[in-house]
Tab-separated table of C-alpha atoms in Angstrom:
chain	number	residue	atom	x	y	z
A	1	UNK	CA	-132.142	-47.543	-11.960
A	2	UNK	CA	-128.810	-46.078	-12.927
A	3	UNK	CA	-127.846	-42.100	-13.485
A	4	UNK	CA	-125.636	-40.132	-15.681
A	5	UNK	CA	-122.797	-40.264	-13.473
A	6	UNK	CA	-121.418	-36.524	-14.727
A	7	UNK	CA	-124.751	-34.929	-14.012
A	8	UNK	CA	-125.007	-36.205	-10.480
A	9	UNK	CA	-121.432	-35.287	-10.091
A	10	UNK	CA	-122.280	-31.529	-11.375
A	11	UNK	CA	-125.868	-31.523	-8.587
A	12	UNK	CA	-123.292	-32.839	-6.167
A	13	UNK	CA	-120.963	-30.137	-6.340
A	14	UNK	CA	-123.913	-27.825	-6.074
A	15	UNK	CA	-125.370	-29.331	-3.356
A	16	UNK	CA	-121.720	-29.182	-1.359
A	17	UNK	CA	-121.319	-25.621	-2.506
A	18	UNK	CA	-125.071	-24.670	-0.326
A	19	UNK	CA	-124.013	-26.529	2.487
A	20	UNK	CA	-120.329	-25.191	2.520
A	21	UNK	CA	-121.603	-21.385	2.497
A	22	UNK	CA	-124.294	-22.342	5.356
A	23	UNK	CA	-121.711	-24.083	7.814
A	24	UNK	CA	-118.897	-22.064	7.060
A	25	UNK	CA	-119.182	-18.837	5.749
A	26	UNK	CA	-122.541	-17.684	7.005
A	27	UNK	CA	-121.814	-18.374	11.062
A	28	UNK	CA	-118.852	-16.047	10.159
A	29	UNK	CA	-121.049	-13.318	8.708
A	30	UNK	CA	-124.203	-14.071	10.195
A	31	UNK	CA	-124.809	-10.323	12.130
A	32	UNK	CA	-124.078	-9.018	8.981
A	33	UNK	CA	-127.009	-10.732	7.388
A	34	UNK	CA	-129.021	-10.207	10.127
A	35	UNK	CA	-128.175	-6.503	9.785
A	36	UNK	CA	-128.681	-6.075	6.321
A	37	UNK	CA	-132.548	-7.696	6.947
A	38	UNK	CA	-133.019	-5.348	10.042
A	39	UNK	CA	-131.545	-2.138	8.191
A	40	UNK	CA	-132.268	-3.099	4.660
A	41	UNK	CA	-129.770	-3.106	2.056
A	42	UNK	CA	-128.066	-0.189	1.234
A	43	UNK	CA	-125.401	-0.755	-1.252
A	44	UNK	CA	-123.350	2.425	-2.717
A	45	UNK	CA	-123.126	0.960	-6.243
A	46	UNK	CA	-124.570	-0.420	-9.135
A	47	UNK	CA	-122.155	-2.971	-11.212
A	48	UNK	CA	-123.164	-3.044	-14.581
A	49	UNK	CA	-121.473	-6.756	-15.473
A	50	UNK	CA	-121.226	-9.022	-18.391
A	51	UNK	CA	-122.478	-12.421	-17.389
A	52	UNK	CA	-119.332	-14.141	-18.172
A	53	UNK	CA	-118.535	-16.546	-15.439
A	54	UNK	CA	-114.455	-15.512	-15.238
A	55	UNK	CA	-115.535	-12.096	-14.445
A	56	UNK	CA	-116.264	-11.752	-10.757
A	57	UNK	CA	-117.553	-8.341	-9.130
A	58	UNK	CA	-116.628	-9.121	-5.576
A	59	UNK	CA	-113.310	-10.178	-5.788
A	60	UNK	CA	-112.725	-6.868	-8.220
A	61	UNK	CA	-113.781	-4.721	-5.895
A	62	UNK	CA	-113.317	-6.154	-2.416
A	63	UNK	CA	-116.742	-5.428	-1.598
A	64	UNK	CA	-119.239	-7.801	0.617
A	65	UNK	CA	-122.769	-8.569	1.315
A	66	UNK	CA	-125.423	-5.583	0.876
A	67	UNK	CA	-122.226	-3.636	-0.878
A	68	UNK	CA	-123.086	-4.150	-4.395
A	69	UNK	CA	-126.532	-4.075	-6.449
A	70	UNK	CA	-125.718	-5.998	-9.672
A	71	UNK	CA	-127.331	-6.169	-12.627
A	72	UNK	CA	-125.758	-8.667	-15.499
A	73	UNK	CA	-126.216	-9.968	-19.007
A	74	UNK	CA	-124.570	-11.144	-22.517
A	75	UNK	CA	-121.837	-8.280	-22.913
A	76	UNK	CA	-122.853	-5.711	-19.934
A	77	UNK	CA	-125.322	-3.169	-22.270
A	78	UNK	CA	-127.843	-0.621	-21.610
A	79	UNK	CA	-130.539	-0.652	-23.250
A	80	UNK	CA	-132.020	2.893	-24.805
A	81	UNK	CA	-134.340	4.532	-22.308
A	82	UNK	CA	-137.068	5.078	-25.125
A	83	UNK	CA	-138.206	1.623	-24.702
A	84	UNK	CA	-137.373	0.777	-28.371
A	85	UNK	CA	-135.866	-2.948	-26.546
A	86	UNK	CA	-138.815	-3.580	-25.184
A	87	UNK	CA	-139.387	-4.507	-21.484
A	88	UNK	CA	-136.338	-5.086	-19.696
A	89	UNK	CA	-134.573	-6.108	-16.315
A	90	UNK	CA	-131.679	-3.781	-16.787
A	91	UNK	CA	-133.776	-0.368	-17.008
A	92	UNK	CA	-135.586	-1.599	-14.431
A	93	UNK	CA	-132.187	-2.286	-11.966
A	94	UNK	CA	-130.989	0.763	-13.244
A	95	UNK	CA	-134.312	3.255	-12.479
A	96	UNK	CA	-134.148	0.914	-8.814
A	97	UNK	CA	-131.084	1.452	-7.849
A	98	UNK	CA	-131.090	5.154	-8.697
A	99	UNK	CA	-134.745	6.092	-7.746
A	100	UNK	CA	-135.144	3.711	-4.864
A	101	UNK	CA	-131.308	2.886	-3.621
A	102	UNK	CA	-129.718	6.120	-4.489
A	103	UNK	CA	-126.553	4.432	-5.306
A	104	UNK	CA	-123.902	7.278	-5.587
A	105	UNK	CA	-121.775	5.119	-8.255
A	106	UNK	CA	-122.554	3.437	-11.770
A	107	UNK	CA	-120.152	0.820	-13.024
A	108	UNK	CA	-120.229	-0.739	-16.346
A	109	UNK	CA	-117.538	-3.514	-16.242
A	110	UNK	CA	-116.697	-4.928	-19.953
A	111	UNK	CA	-113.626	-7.514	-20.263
A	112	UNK	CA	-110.941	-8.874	-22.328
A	113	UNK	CA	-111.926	-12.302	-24.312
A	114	UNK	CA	-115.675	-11.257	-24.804
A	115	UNK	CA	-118.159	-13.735	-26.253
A	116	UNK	CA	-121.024	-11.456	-26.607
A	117	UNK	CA	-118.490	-9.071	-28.528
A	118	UNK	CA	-116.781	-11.909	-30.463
A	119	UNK	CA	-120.628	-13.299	-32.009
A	120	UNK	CA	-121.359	-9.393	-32.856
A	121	UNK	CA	-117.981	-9.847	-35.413
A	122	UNK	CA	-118.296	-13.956	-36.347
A	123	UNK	CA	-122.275	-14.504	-36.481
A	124	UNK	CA	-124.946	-15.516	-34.225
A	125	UNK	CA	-126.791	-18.874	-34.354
A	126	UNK	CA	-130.205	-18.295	-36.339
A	127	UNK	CA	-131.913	-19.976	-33.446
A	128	UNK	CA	-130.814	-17.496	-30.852
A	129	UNK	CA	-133.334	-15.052	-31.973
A	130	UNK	CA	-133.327	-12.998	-28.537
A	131	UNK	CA	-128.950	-12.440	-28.317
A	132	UNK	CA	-129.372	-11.694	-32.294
A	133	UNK	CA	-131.816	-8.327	-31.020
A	134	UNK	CA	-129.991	-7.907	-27.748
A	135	UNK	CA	-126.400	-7.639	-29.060
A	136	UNK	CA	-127.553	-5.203	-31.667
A	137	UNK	CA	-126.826	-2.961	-28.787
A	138	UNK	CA	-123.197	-3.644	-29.220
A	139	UNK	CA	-123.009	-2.622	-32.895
A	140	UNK	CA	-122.190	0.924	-32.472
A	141	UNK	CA	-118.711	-0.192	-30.865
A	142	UNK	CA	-117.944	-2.372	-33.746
A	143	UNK	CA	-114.945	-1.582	-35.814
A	144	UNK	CA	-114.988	-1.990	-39.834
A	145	UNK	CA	-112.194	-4.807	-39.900
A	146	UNK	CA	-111.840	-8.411	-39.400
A	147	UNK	CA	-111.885	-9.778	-35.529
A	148	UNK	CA	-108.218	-10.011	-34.078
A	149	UNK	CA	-106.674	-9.479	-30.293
A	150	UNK	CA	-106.498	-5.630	-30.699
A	151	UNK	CA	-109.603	-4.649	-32.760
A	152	UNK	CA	-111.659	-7.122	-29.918
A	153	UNK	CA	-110.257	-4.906	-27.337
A	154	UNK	CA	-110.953	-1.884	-28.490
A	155	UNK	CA	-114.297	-2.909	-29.223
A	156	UNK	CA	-114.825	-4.238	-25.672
A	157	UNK	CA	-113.780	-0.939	-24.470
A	158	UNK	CA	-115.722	0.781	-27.089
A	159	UNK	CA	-118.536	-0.894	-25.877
A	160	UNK	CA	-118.294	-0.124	-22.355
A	161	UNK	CA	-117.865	3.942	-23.206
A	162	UNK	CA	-121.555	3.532	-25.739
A	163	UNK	CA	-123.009	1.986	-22.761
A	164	UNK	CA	-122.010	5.116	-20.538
A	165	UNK	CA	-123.346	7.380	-22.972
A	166	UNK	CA	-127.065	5.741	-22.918
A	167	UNK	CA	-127.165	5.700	-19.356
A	168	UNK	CA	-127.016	9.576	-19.805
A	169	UNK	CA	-130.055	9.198	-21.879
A	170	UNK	CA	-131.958	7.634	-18.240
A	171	UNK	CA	-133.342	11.041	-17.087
A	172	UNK	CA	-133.000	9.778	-13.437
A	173	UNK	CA	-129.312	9.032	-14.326
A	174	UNK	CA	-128.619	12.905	-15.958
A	175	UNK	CA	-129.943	14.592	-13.089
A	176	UNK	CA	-128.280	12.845	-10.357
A	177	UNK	CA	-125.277	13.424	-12.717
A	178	UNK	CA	-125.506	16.816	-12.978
A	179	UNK	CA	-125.725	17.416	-9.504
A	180	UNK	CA	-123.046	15.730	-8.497
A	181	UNK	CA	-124.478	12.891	-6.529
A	182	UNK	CA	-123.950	10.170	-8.743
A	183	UNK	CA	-120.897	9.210	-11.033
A	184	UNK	CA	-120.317	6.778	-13.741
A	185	UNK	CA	-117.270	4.535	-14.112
A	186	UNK	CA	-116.358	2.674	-16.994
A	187	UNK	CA	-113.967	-0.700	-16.531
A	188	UNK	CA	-112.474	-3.090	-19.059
A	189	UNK	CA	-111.094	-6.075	-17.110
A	190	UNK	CA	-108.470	-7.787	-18.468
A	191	UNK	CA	-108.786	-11.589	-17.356
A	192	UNK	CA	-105.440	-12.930	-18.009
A	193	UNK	CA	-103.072	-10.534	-16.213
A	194	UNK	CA	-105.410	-9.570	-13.615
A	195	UNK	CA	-105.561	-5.697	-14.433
A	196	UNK	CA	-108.877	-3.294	-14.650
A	197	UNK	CA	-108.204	-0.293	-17.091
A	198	UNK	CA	-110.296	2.213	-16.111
A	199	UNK	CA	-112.225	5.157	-18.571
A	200	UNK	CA	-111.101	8.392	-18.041
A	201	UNK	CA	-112.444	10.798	-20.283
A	202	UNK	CA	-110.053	13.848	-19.728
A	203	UNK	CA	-107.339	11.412	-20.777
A	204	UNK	CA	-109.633	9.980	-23.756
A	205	UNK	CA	-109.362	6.248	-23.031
A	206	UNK	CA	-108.814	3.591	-20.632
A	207	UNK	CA	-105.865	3.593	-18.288
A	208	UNK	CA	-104.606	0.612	-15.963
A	209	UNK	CA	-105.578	1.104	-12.695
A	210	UNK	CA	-102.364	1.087	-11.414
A	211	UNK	CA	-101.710	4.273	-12.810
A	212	UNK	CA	-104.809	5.719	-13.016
A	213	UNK	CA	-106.142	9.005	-10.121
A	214	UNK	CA	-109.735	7.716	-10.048
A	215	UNK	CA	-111.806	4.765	-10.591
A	216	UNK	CA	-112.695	5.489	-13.857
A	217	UNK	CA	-115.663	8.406	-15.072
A	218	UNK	CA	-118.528	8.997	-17.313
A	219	UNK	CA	-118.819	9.750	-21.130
A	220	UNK	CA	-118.546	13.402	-20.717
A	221	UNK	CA	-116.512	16.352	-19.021
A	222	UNK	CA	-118.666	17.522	-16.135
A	223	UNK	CA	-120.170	21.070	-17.741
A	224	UNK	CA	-118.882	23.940	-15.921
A	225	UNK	CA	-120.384	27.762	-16.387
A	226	UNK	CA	-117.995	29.862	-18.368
A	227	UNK	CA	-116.424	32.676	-16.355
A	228	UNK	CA	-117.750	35.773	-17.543
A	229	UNK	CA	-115.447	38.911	-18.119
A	230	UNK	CA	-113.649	40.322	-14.960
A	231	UNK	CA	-115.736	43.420	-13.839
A	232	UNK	CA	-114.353	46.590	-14.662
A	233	UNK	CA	-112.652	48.540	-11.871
């Protein structure tokens, strides 16, 4: 009995890959492991990704095991709270990680060269019936011209500041918001030079992170009371 020789190749390189990470990188990080089963996980942040396989959340961040709670699909959206998509994982990570992790940090992490963006402009197959109703989601961001380098960017980024704006519509989100004890971020990575623009609202856009002050915020301008009149001496 023979095999197709690049299949077994590909379930070799798997198989190598689960044996490299338990001889070599878990006896390096085994207490941490052991910690985060001990202590439970308790990661600071929720990473919003798309599921495209150049985009990589830990090397972006720097951030290790029990650091991150991700939550990824076809062009990193949010579904609308009112339950008009349906059933679906990404609420559900979101209302976890808020309700039950109390993450202090939401990012929603777009990038340059996006597929899920590109089929929302060219067409979708007929027989992907499920990515035709999920990347209606993206539709809002989509710009009234043909697709080219800059109109795909600022769709990606587009894209990424809609998303923000729904997870405002996740009560749990708001409130945590409003009091200060969570933020939003919005990213837009750019895979070919290596740079992360970041959404800053005050500045209205994205801004490399190079020269940016923060890691990027949410949709809106935190509110802030109006100052009343000075009192009358």
């Amino acid at each position: 009995m023979t095999y197709d020789t690049g299949k077994q190749d590909d379930e070799d390189a798997l198989l190598g890959g689960l044996r490299a990470f338990q001889s070599e990188y878990f006896p390096r990080h085994q207490q941490r492991f052991q910690d985060l089963v001990s202590g439970g996980q308790h990661p600071t942040t929720l990473f919003i990704g798309c599921s495209d396989s150049r985009l990589v959340p830990y090397l972006l961040t720097g951030a290790g095991p029990g650091e991150l709670f991700m939550v990824r699909n076809v062009g990193a959206l949010v579904p609308p709270y009112d339950g008009s998509q349906g059933l679906h994982g990404t609420m559900a990570a979101v209302e976890f990680a808020v309700l039950s992790l109390h993450v202090k940090h939401i990012i929603v992490c777009g990038h340059s060269h996006c597929g899920a963006i590109r089929a929302v402009y060219e067409g979708i197959p007929e027989r992907a019936i499920a990515l035709k109703a999920w990347l209606q989601l993206a539709t809002d961001a989509v710009l009234p011209v043909q697709a080219s380098p800059e109109p795909m960017r600022r769709t990606e980024q587009r894209s990424v500041e809609l998303q923000l704006a729904r997870l405002m519509d996740y009560p749990m989100v708001r409130e945590r918001v409003e009091t200060g004890d969570l933020a939003l971020h919005g990213w837009h990575y750019v895979i070919e030079t290596g740079e992360v623009h970041v959404f800053d609202v005050a500045r209205g856009g994205f801004v490399p992170a190079a020269e940016a002050a923060h890691s990027g915020t949410g949709p809106y301008l935190p509110y802030t009371e109006p100052k009343g009149p000075d009192p009358v001496t």
